[in-house]
Amino acid sequence: MNSQAEIDEHYMRHALLLAKQGEALGEVPVGAVIVKDGDIIGEGFNQPISSHDPTAHAEVVALRDAANHLKNYRLTDCTLYVTIEPCTMCAGSLIHGRIKRLVFGAAEPKSGVVGSNNNSLLAPHFNHHIEILSGVLAESCAALMSDFFAARRAARKG
């Protein structure tokens, strides 16, 4: 049987593929996958630009997909894999969705709230707490983001 680390890397690779789908559409390359009992039940990539929806972050898209799959807004016993550390909106959404476990790749020093700027998920006043694992395939996740923004800067100078 595969170790938990191998399982986490497997699903993070899937999230990276989703991030690349978003990048192909001109979106910031972030991908997210939700897994329950070894099955992918939700997935998404950033799409606020193409959908004209400021809430269409990869995590929220994946949460909506998983909730539709389960026909329940409570996603208990689910793990969310996302390539980049969640923002405030997404962290709150994970709490409200009752995600059991969050696995993310690279830190997001500008807007991440699961370690970079604080850890919103560990606030004691919340009635739901989430297990957190960071740094899974962090180099690949960070490189995807930095390459994307480097290409954007180069295109502007063009």
PDB file of N, CA and C in Angstrom, residues 52-142:
ATOM      1  N   HIS A  52     -15.925  35.815 -14.640  1.00  0.00           N
ATOM      2  CA  HIS A  52     -16.376  37.118 -14.111  1.00  0.00           C
ATOM      3  C   HIS A  52     -16.918  36.961 -12.692  1.00  0.00           C
ATOM      4  N   ASP A  53     -16.207  36.173 -11.893  1.00  0.00           N
ATOM      5  CA  ASP A  53     -16.652  35.841 -10.543  1.00  0.00           C
ATOM      6  C   ASP A  53     -15.459  35.925  -9.588  1.00  0.00           C
ATOM      7  N   PRO A  54     -15.420  36.933  -8.730  1.00  0.00           N
ATOM      8  CA  PRO A  54     -14.280  37.075  -7.824  1.00  0.00           C
ATOM      9  C   PRO A  54     -14.146  35.933  -6.823  1.00  0.00           C
ATOM     10  N   THR A  55     -15.178  35.130  -6.649  1.00  0.00           N
ATOM     11  CA  THR A  55     -15.103  34.009  -5.709  1.00  0.00           C
ATOM     12  C   THR A  55     -14.676  32.715  -6.383  1.00  0.00           C
ATOM     13  N   ALA A  56     -14.392  32.728  -7.669  1.00  0.00           N
ATOM     14  CA  ALA A  56     -14.086  31.493  -8.401  1.00  0.00           C
ATOM     15  C   ALA A  56     -12.619  31.098  -8.273  1.00  0.00           C
ATOM     16  N   HIS A  57     -12.146  31.067  -7.032  1.00  0.00           N
ATOM     17  CA  HIS A  57     -10.805  30.544  -6.761  1.00  0.00           C
ATOM     18  C   HIS A  57     -10.864  29.023  -6.883  1.00  0.00           C
ATOM     19  N   ALA A  58      -9.719  28.414  -7.122  1.00  0.00           N
ATOM     20  CA  ALA A  58      -9.654  26.964  -7.329  1.00  0.00           C
ATOM     21  C   ALA A  58     -10.337  26.198  -6.196  1.00  0.00           C
ATOM     22  N   GLU A  59     -10.075  26.608  -4.958  1.00  0.00           N
ATOM     23  CA  GLU A  59     -10.641  25.903  -3.811  1.00  0.00           C
ATOM     24  C   GLU A  59     -12.165  25.977  -3.809  1.00  0.00           C
ATOM     25  N   VAL A  60     -12.707  27.150  -4.077  1.00  0.00           N
ATOM     26  CA  VAL A  60     -14.162  27.339  -4.058  1.00  0.00           C
ATOM     27  C   VAL A  60     -14.809  26.547  -5.193  1.00  0.00           C
ATOM     28  N   VAL A  61     -14.196  26.568  -6.366  1.00  0.00           N
ATOM     29  CA  VAL A  61     -14.715  25.790  -7.495  1.00  0.00           C
ATOM     30  C   VAL A  61     -14.731  24.301  -7.127  1.00  0.00           C
ATOM     31  N   ALA A  62     -13.652  23.826  -6.518  1.00  0.00           N
ATOM     32  CA  ALA A  62     -13.585  22.417  -6.111  1.00  0.00           C
ATOM     33  C   ALA A  62     -14.610  22.101  -5.020  1.00  0.00           C
ATOM     34  N   LEU A  63     -14.789  23.011  -4.066  1.00  0.00           N
ATOM     35  CA  LEU A  63     -15.791  22.804  -3.016  1.00  0.00           C
ATOM     36  C   LEU A  63     -17.186  22.686  -3.615  1.00  0.00           C
ATOM     37  N   ARG A  64     -17.504  23.566  -4.545  1.00  0.00           N
ATOM     38  CA  ARG A  64     -18.824  23.518  -5.186  1.00  0.00           C
ATOM     39  C   ARG A  64     -19.010  22.196  -5.935  1.00  0.00           C
ATOM     40  N   ASP A  65     -17.969  21.771  -6.644  1.00  0.00           N
ATOM     41  CA  ASP A  65     -18.033  20.521  -7.396  1.00  0.00           C
ATOM     42  C   ASP A  65     -18.250  19.330  -6.459  1.00  0.00           C
ATOM     43  N   ALA A  66     -17.503  19.300  -5.368  1.00  0.00           N
ATOM     44  CA  ALA A  66     -17.627  18.204  -4.410  1.00  0.00           C
ATOM     45  C   ALA A  66     -18.995  18.210  -3.719  1.00  0.00           C
ATOM     46  N   ALA A  67     -19.470  19.383  -3.352  1.00  0.00           N
ATOM     47  CA  ALA A  67     -20.780  19.479  -2.705  1.00  0.00           C
ATOM     48  C   ALA A  67     -21.881  18.990  -3.643  1.00  0.00           C
ATOM     49  N   ASN A  68     -21.772  19.341  -4.919  1.00  0.00           N
ATOM     50  CA  ASN A  68     -22.746  18.846  -5.895  1.00  0.00           C
ATOM     51  C   ASN A  68     -22.648  17.335  -6.037  1.00  0.00           C
ATOM     52  N   HIS A  69     -21.434  16.821  -6.024  1.00  0.00           N
ATOM     53  CA  HIS A  69     -21.230  15.370  -6.138  1.00  0.00           C
ATOM     54  C   HIS A  69     -21.884  14.630  -4.963  1.00  0.00           C
ATOM     55  N   LEU A  70     -21.667  15.150  -3.754  1.00  0.00           N
ATOM     56  CA  LEU A  70     -22.205  14.498  -2.552  1.00  0.00           C
ATOM     57  C   LEU A  70     -23.651  14.880  -2.263  1.00  0.00           C
ATOM     58  N   LYS A  71     -24.145  15.916  -2.938  1.00  0.00           N
ATOM     59  CA  LYS A  71     -25.481  16.463  -2.653  1.00  0.00           C
ATOM     60  C   LYS A  71     -25.565  16.900  -1.188  1.00  0.00           C
ATOM     61  N   ASN A  72     -24.455  17.525  -0.737  1.00  0.00           N
ATOM     62  CA  ASN A  72     -24.370  17.978   0.647  1.00  0.00           C
ATOM     63  C   ASN A  72     -23.301  19.057   0.734  1.00  0.00           C
ATOM     64  N   TYR A  73     -23.601  20.153   1.406  1.00  0.00           N
ATOM     65  CA  TYR A  73     -22.598  21.197   1.549  1.00  0.00           C
ATOM     66  C   TYR A  73     -21.565  20.869   2.627  1.00  0.00           C
ATOM     67  N   ARG A  74     -21.811  19.854   3.418  1.00  0.00           N
ATOM     68  CA  ARG A  74     -20.848  19.410   4.433  1.00  0.00           C
ATOM     69  C   ARG A  74     -19.938  18.358   3.793  1.00  0.00           C
ATOM     70  N   LEU A  75     -18.670  18.662   3.753  1.00  0.00           N
ATOM     71  CA  LEU A  75     -17.697  17.776   3.108  1.00  0.00           C
ATOM     72  C   LEU A  75     -16.824  17.103   4.167  1.00  0.00           C
ATOM     73  N   THR A  76     -17.487  16.476   5.118  1.00  0.00           N
ATOM     74  CA  THR A  76     -16.776  15.802   6.198  1.00  0.00           C
ATOM     75  C   THR A  76     -15.959  14.641   5.636  1.00  0.00           C
ATOM     76  N   ASP A  77     -14.868  14.352   6.298  1.00  0.00           N
ATOM     77  CA  ASP A  77     -13.960  13.267   5.907  1.00  0.00           C
ATOM     78  C   ASP A  77     -13.359  13.450   4.516  1.00  0.00           C
ATOM     79  N   CYS A  78     -13.246  14.699   4.075  1.00  0.00           N
ATOM     80  CA  CYS A  78     -12.646  15.003   2.778  1.00  0.00           C
ATOM     81  C   CYS A  78     -11.321  15.733   2.970  1.00  0.00           C
ATOM     82  N   THR A  79     -10.425  15.505   2.022  1.00  0.00           N
ATOM     83  CA  THR A  79      -9.148  16.219   1.976  1.00  0.00           C
ATOM     84  C   THR A  79      -9.142  17.112   0.758  1.00  0.00           C
ATOM     85  N   LEU A  80      -8.741  18.359   0.950  1.00  0.00           N
ATOM     86  CA  LEU A  80      -8.570  19.285  -0.161  1.00  0.00           C
ATOM     87  C   LEU A  80      -7.084  19.460  -0.424  1.00  0.00           C
ATOM     88  N   TYR A  81      -6.690  19.228  -1.661  1.00  0.00           N
ATOM     89  CA  TYR A  81      -5.318  19.445  -2.124  1.00  0.00           C
ATOM     90  C   TYR A  81      -5.337  20.690  -2.986  1.00  0.00           C
ATOM     91  N   VAL A  82      -4.454  21.637  -2.694  1.00  0.00           N
ATOM     92  CA  VAL A  82      -4.385  22.857  -3.498  1.00  0.00           C
ATOM     93  C   VAL A  82      -2.923  23.256  -3.656  1.00  0.00           C
ATOM     94  N   THR A  83      -2.600  23.769  -4.823  1.00  0.00           N
ATOM     95  CA  THR A  83      -1.207  24.046  -5.154  1.00  0.00           C
ATOM     96  C   THR A  83      -0.617  25.202  -4.365  1.00  0.00           C
ATOM     97  N   ILE A  84      -1.447  26.139  -3.928  1.00  0.00           N
ATOM     98  CA  ILE A  84      -0.973  27.339  -3.231  1.00  0.00           C
ATOM     99  C   ILE A  84      -1.757  27.522  -1.932  1.00  0.00           C
ATOM    100  N   GLU A  85      -1.103  28.048  -0.955  1.00  0.00           N
ATOM    101  CA  GLU A  85      -1.717  28.343   0.341  1.00  0.00           C
ATOM    102  C   GLU A  85      -2.999  29.167   0.165  1.00  0.00           C
ATOM    103  N   PRO A  86      -4.083  28.758   0.805  1.00  0.00           N
ATOM    104  CA  PRO A  86      -5.358  29.469   0.656  1.00  0.00           C
ATOM    105  C   PRO A  86      -5.361  30.895   1.212  1.00  0.00           C
ATOM    106  N   CYS A  87      -6.228  31.714   0.598  1.00  0.00           N
ATOM    107  CA  CYS A  87      -6.475  33.086   1.051  1.00  0.00           C
ATOM    108  C   CYS A  87      -7.553  33.060   2.143  1.00  0.00           C
ATOM    109  N   THR A  88      -7.904  34.225   2.647  1.00  0.00           N
ATOM    110  CA  THR A  88      -8.910  34.342   3.698  1.00  0.00           C
ATOM    111  C   THR A  88     -10.256  33.772   3.271  1.00  0.00           C
ATOM    112  N   MET A  89     -10.703  34.142   2.070  1.00  0.00           N
ATOM    113  CA  MET A  89     -12.000  33.659   1.588  1.00  0.00           C
ATOM    114  C   MET A  89     -12.016  32.136   1.518  1.00  0.00           C
ATOM    115  N   CYS A  90     -10.964  31.575   0.948  1.00  0.00           N
ATOM    116  CA  CYS A  90     -10.922  30.128   0.772  1.00  0.00           C
ATOM    117  C   CYS A  90     -10.787  29.399   2.104  1.00  0.00           C
ATOM    118  N   ALA A  91      -9.995  29.946   3.008  1.00  0.00           N
ATOM    119  CA  ALA A  91      -9.858  29.331   4.332  1.00  0.00           C
ATOM    120  C   ALA A  91     -11.213  29.283   5.040  1.00  0.00           C
ATOM    121  N   GLY A  92     -11.954  30.375   4.963  1.00  0.00           N
ATOM    122  CA  GLY A  92     -13.292  30.393   5.553  1.00  0.00           C
ATOM    123  C   GLY A  92     -14.219  29.389   4.908  1.00  0.00           C
ATOM    124  N   SER A  93     -14.109  29.252   3.597  1.00  0.00           N
ATOM    125  CA  SER A  93     -14.941  28.288   2.877  1.00  0.00           C
ATOM    126  C   SER A  93     -14.627  26.858   3.298  1.00  0.00           C
ATOM    127  N   LEU A  94     -13.358  26.575   3.559  1.00  0.00           N
ATOM    128  CA  LEU A  94     -12.973  25.230   4.008  1.00  0.00           C
ATOM    129  C   LEU A  94     -13.585  24.925   5.371  1.00  0.00           C
ATOM    130  N   ILE A  95     -13.608  25.924   6.238  1.00  0.00           N
ATOM    131  CA  ILE A  95     -14.218  25.747   7.557  1.00  0.00           C
ATOM    132  C   ILE A  95     -15.713  25.488   7.409  1.00  0.00           C
ATOM    133  N   HIS A  96     -16.390  26.321   6.629  1.00  0.00           N
ATOM    134  CA  HIS A  96     -17.842  26.167   6.464  1.00  0.00           C
ATOM    135  C   HIS A  96     -18.193  24.854   5.779  1.00  0.00           C
ATOM    136  N   GLY A  97     -17.328  24.366   4.905  1.00  0.00           N
ATOM    137  CA  GLY A  97     -17.565  23.093   4.233  1.00  0.00           C
ATOM    138  C   GLY A  97     -17.184  21.890   5.079  1.00  0.00           C
ATOM    139  N   ARG A  98     -16.574  22.142   6.221  1.00  0.00           N
ATOM    140  CA  ARG A  98     -16.160  21.082   7.152  1.00  0.00           C
ATOM    141  C   ARG A  98     -15.130  20.131   6.547  1.00  0.00           C
ATOM    142  N   ILE A  99     -14.217  20.694   5.737  1.00  0.00           N
ATOM    143  CA  ILE A  99     -13.117  19.896   5.201  1.00  0.00           C
ATOM    144  C   ILE A  99     -12.319  19.334   6.379  1.00  0.00           C
ATOM    145  N   LYS A 100     -11.948  18.083   6.303  1.00  0.00           N
ATOM    146  CA  LYS A 100     -11.204  17.451   7.398  1.00  0.00           C
ATOM    147  C   LYS A 100      -9.728  17.799   7.346  1.00  0.00           C
ATOM    148  N   ARG A 101      -9.179  17.811   6.121  1.00  0.00           N
ATOM    149  CA  ARG A 101      -7.729  17.940   5.976  1.00  0.00           C
ATOM    150  C   ARG A 101      -7.415  18.820   4.774  1.00  0.00           C
ATOM    151  N   LEU A 102      -6.459  19.710   4.954  1.00  0.00           N
ATOM    152  CA  LEU A 102      -5.967  20.579   3.890  1.00  0.00           C
ATOM    153  C   LEU A 102      -4.512  20.231   3.620  1.00  0.00           C
ATOM    154  N   VAL A 103      -4.190  19.991   2.345  1.00  0.00           N
ATOM    155  CA  VAL A 103      -2.817  19.752   1.926  1.00  0.00           C
ATOM    156  C   VAL A 103      -2.512  20.794   0.857  1.00  0.00           C
ATOM    157  N   PHE A 104      -1.492  21.629   1.098  1.00  0.00           N
ATOM    158  CA  PHE A 104      -1.154  22.603   0.068  1.00  0.00           C
ATOM    159  C   PHE A 104       0.317  22.544  -0.269  1.00  0.00           C
ATOM    160  N   GLY A 105       0.616  23.057  -1.461  1.00  0.00           N
ATOM    161  CA  GLY A 105       1.977  23.015  -1.982  1.00  0.00           C
ATOM    162  C   GLY A 105       2.818  24.171  -1.477  1.00  0.00           C
ATOM    163  N   ALA A 106       2.780  25.286  -2.195  1.00  0.00           N
ATOM    164  CA  ALA A 106       3.652  26.425  -1.899  1.00  0.00           C
ATOM    165  C   ALA A 106       2.966  27.459  -1.022  1.00  0.00           C
ATOM    166  N   ALA A 107       3.768  28.133  -0.237  1.00  0.00           N
ATOM    167  CA  ALA A 107       3.283  29.257   0.566  1.00  0.00           C
ATOM    168  C   ALA A 107       2.917  30.410  -0.363  1.00  0.00           C
ATOM    169  N   GLU A 108       2.014  31.257   0.102  1.00  0.00           N
ATOM    170  CA  GLU A 108       1.608  32.455  -0.638  1.00  0.00           C
ATOM    171  C   GLU A 108       1.840  33.663   0.272  1.00  0.00           C
ATOM    172  N   PRO A 109       3.045  34.255   0.208  1.00  0.00           N
ATOM    173  CA  PRO A 109       3.401  35.297   1.164  1.00  0.00           C
ATOM    174  C   PRO A 109       2.542  36.557   1.107  1.00  0.00           C
ATOM    175  N   LYS A 110       1.884  36.819  -0.002  1.00  0.00           N
ATOM    176  CA  LYS A 110       1.071  38.041  -0.104  1.00  0.00           C
ATOM    177  C   LYS A 110      -0.317  37.877   0.496  1.00  0.00           C
ATOM    178  N   SER A 111      -0.972  36.751   0.237  1.00  0.00           N
ATOM    179  CA  SER A 111      -2.353  36.627   0.701  1.00  0.00           C
ATOM    180  C   SER A 111      -2.663  35.308   1.406  1.00  0.00           C
ATOM    181  N   GLY A 112      -1.675  34.471   1.620  1.00  0.00           N
ATOM    182  CA  GLY A 112      -1.910  33.204   2.303  1.00  0.00           C
ATOM    183  C   GLY A 112      -2.191  33.398   3.783  1.00  0.00           C
ATOM    184  N   VAL A 113      -3.177  32.665   4.282  1.00  0.00           N
ATOM    185  CA  VAL A 113      -3.550  32.795   5.706  1.00  0.00           C
ATOM    186  C   VAL A 113      -3.538  31.451   6.436  1.00  0.00           C
ATOM    187  N   VAL A 114      -2.699  30.531   5.935  1.00  0.00           N
ATOM    188  CA  VAL A 114      -2.563  29.242   6.606  1.00  0.00           C
ATOM    189  C   VAL A 114      -1.083  29.039   6.925  1.00  0.00           C
ATOM    190  N   GLY A 115      -0.469  30.110   7.432  1.00  0.00           N
ATOM    191  CA  GLY A 115       0.928  30.046   7.822  1.00  0.00           C
ATOM    192  C   GLY A 115       1.740  31.261   7.427  1.00  0.00           C
ATOM    193  N   SER A 116       1.525  31.785   6.232  1.00  0.00           N
ATOM    194  CA  SER A 116       2.353  32.900   5.767  1.00  0.00           C
ATOM    195  C   SER A 116       2.096  34.190   6.533  1.00  0.00           C
ATOM    196  N   ASN A 117       0.853  34.576   6.680  1.00  0.00           N
ATOM    197  CA  ASN A 117       0.522  35.832   7.347  1.00  0.00           C
ATOM    198  C   ASN A 117      -0.094  35.622   8.723  1.00  0.00           C
ATOM    199  N   ASN A 118      -0.709  34.526   8.903  1.00  0.00           N
ATOM    200  CA  ASN A 118      -1.249  34.063  10.184  1.00  0.00           C
ATOM    201  C   ASN A 118      -1.740  32.657   9.911  1.00  0.00           C
ATOM    202  N   ASN A 119      -2.446  32.079  10.815  1.00  0.00           N
ATOM    203  CA  ASN A 119      -3.063  30.798  10.517  1.00  0.00           C
ATOM    204  C   ASN A 119      -4.514  30.854  10.929  1.00  0.00           C
ATOM    205  N   SER A 120      -5.326  31.335  10.011  1.00  0.00           N
ATOM    206  CA  SER A 120      -6.756  31.497  10.273  1.00  0.00           C
ATOM    207  C   SER A 120      -7.433  30.195  10.664  1.00  0.00           C
ATOM    208  N   LEU A 121      -6.947  29.082  10.135  1.00  0.00           N
ATOM    209  CA  LEU A 121      -7.604  27.804  10.411  1.00  0.00           C
ATOM    210  C   LEU A 121      -7.406  27.331  11.848  1.00  0.00           C
ATOM    211  N   LEU A 122      -6.433  27.911  12.525  1.00  0.00           N
ATOM    212  CA  LEU A 122      -6.173  27.500  13.910  1.00  0.00           C
ATOM    213  C   LEU A 122      -6.834  28.413  14.938  1.00  0.00           C
ATOM    214  N   ALA A 123      -7.612  29.381  14.487  1.00  0.00           N
ATOM    215  CA  ALA A 123      -8.276  30.290  15.426  1.00  0.00           C
ATOM    216  C   ALA A 123      -9.172  29.475  16.366  1.00  0.00           C
ATOM    217  N   PRO A 124      -9.002  29.655  17.671  1.00  0.00           N
ATOM    218  CA  PRO A 124      -9.731  28.814  18.625  1.00  0.00           C
ATOM    219  C   PRO A 124     -11.238  29.052  18.648  1.00  0.00           C
ATOM    220  N   HIS A 125     -11.695  30.189  18.152  1.00  0.00           N
ATOM    221  CA  HIS A 125     -13.128  30.483  18.220  1.00  0.00           C
ATOM    222  C   HIS A 125     -13.957  29.759  17.160  1.00  0.00           C
ATOM    223  N   PHE A 126     -13.313  29.145  16.170  1.00  0.00           N
ATOM    224  CA  PHE A 126     -14.076  28.412  15.159  1.00  0.00           C
ATOM    225  C   PHE A 126     -14.562  27.086  15.732  1.00  0.00           C
ATOM    226  N   ASN A 127     -15.735  26.664  15.269  1.00  0.00           N
ATOM    227  CA  ASN A 127     -16.304  25.403  15.760  1.00  0.00           C
ATOM    228  C   ASN A 127     -15.837  24.190  14.960  1.00  0.00           C
ATOM    229  N   HIS A 128     -14.985  24.423  13.966  1.00  0.00           N
ATOM    230  CA  HIS A 128     -14.442  23.320  13.166  1.00  0.00           C
ATOM    231  C   HIS A 128     -12.962  23.579  12.937  1.00  0.00           C
ATOM    232  N   HIS A 129     -12.154  22.564  13.096  1.00  0.00           N
ATOM    233  CA  HIS A 129     -10.707  22.696  12.900  1.00  0.00           C
ATOM    234  C   HIS A 129     -10.249  21.698  11.855  1.00  0.00           C
ATOM    235  N   ILE A 130      -9.265  22.112  11.089  1.00  0.00           N
ATOM    236  CA  ILE A 130      -8.807  21.362   9.925  1.00  0.00           C
ATOM    237  C   ILE A 130      -7.358  20.936  10.122  1.00  0.00           C
ATOM    238  N   GLU A 131      -7.063  19.683   9.810  1.00  0.00           N
ATOM    239  CA  GLU A 131      -5.675  19.223   9.815  1.00  0.00           C
ATOM    240  C   GLU A 131      -4.981  19.877   8.625  1.00  0.00           C
ATOM    241  N   ILE A 132      -3.723  20.291   8.813  1.00  0.00           N
ATOM    242  CA  ILE A 132      -3.001  21.014   7.761  1.00  0.00           C
ATOM    243  C   ILE A 132      -1.656  20.356   7.497  1.00  0.00           C
ATOM    244  N   LEU A 133      -1.353  20.181   6.215  1.00  0.00           N
ATOM    245  CA  LEU A 133      -0.032  19.752   5.781  1.00  0.00           C
ATOM    246  C   LEU A 133       0.394  20.681   4.657  1.00  0.00           C
ATOM    247  N   SER A 134       1.536  21.320   4.816  1.00  0.00           N
ATOM    248  CA  SER A 134       2.031  22.225   3.781  1.00  0.00           C
ATOM    249  C   SER A 134       3.324  21.695   3.189  1.00  0.00           C
ATOM    250  N   GLY A 135       3.675  22.227   2.021  1.00  0.00           N
ATOM    251  CA  GLY A 135       4.953  21.916   1.407  1.00  0.00           C
ATOM    252  C   GLY A 135       4.978  20.706   0.496  1.00  0.00           C
ATOM    253  N   VAL A 136       3.828  20.126   0.171  1.00  0.00           N
ATOM    254  CA  VAL A 136       3.799  18.964  -0.716  1.00  0.00           C
ATOM    255  C   VAL A 136       4.039  19.438  -2.157  1.00  0.00           C
ATOM    256  N   LEU A 137       5.117  18.955  -2.767  1.00  0.00           N
ATOM    257  CA  LEU A 137       5.552  19.382  -4.102  1.00  0.00           C
ATOM    258  C   LEU A 137       5.666  20.905  -4.191  1.00  0.00           C
ATOM    259  N   ALA A 138       6.135  21.498  -3.097  1.00  0.00           N
ATOM    260  CA  ALA A 138       6.203  22.959  -2.996  1.00  0.00           C
ATOM    261  C   ALA A 138       7.016  23.585  -4.118  1.00  0.00           C
ATOM    262  N   GLU A 139       8.140  22.987  -4.473  1.00  0.00           N
ATOM    263  CA  GLU A 139       8.980  23.585  -5.510  1.00  0.00           C
ATOM    264  C   GLU A 139       8.254  23.636  -6.845  1.00  0.00           C
ATOM    265  N   SER A 140       7.577  22.576  -7.214  1.00  0.00           N
ATOM    266  CA  SER A 140       6.825  22.550  -8.476  1.00  0.00           C
ATOM    267  C   SER A 140       5.680  23.555  -8.451  1.00  0.00           C
ATOM    268  N   CYS A 141       4.994  23.631  -7.340  1.00  0.00           N
ATOM    269  CA  CYS A 141       3.875  24.570  -7.210  1.00  0.00           C
ATOM    270  C   CYS A 141       4.355  26.009  -7.271  1.00  0.00           C
ATOM    271  N   ALA A 142       5.433  26.310  -6.558  1.00  0.00           N
ATOM    272  CA  ALA A 142       5.982  27.670  -6.555  1.00  0.00           C
ATOM    273  C   ALA A 142       6.526  28.040  -7.933  1.00  0.00           C
TER     274      ALA A 142
END
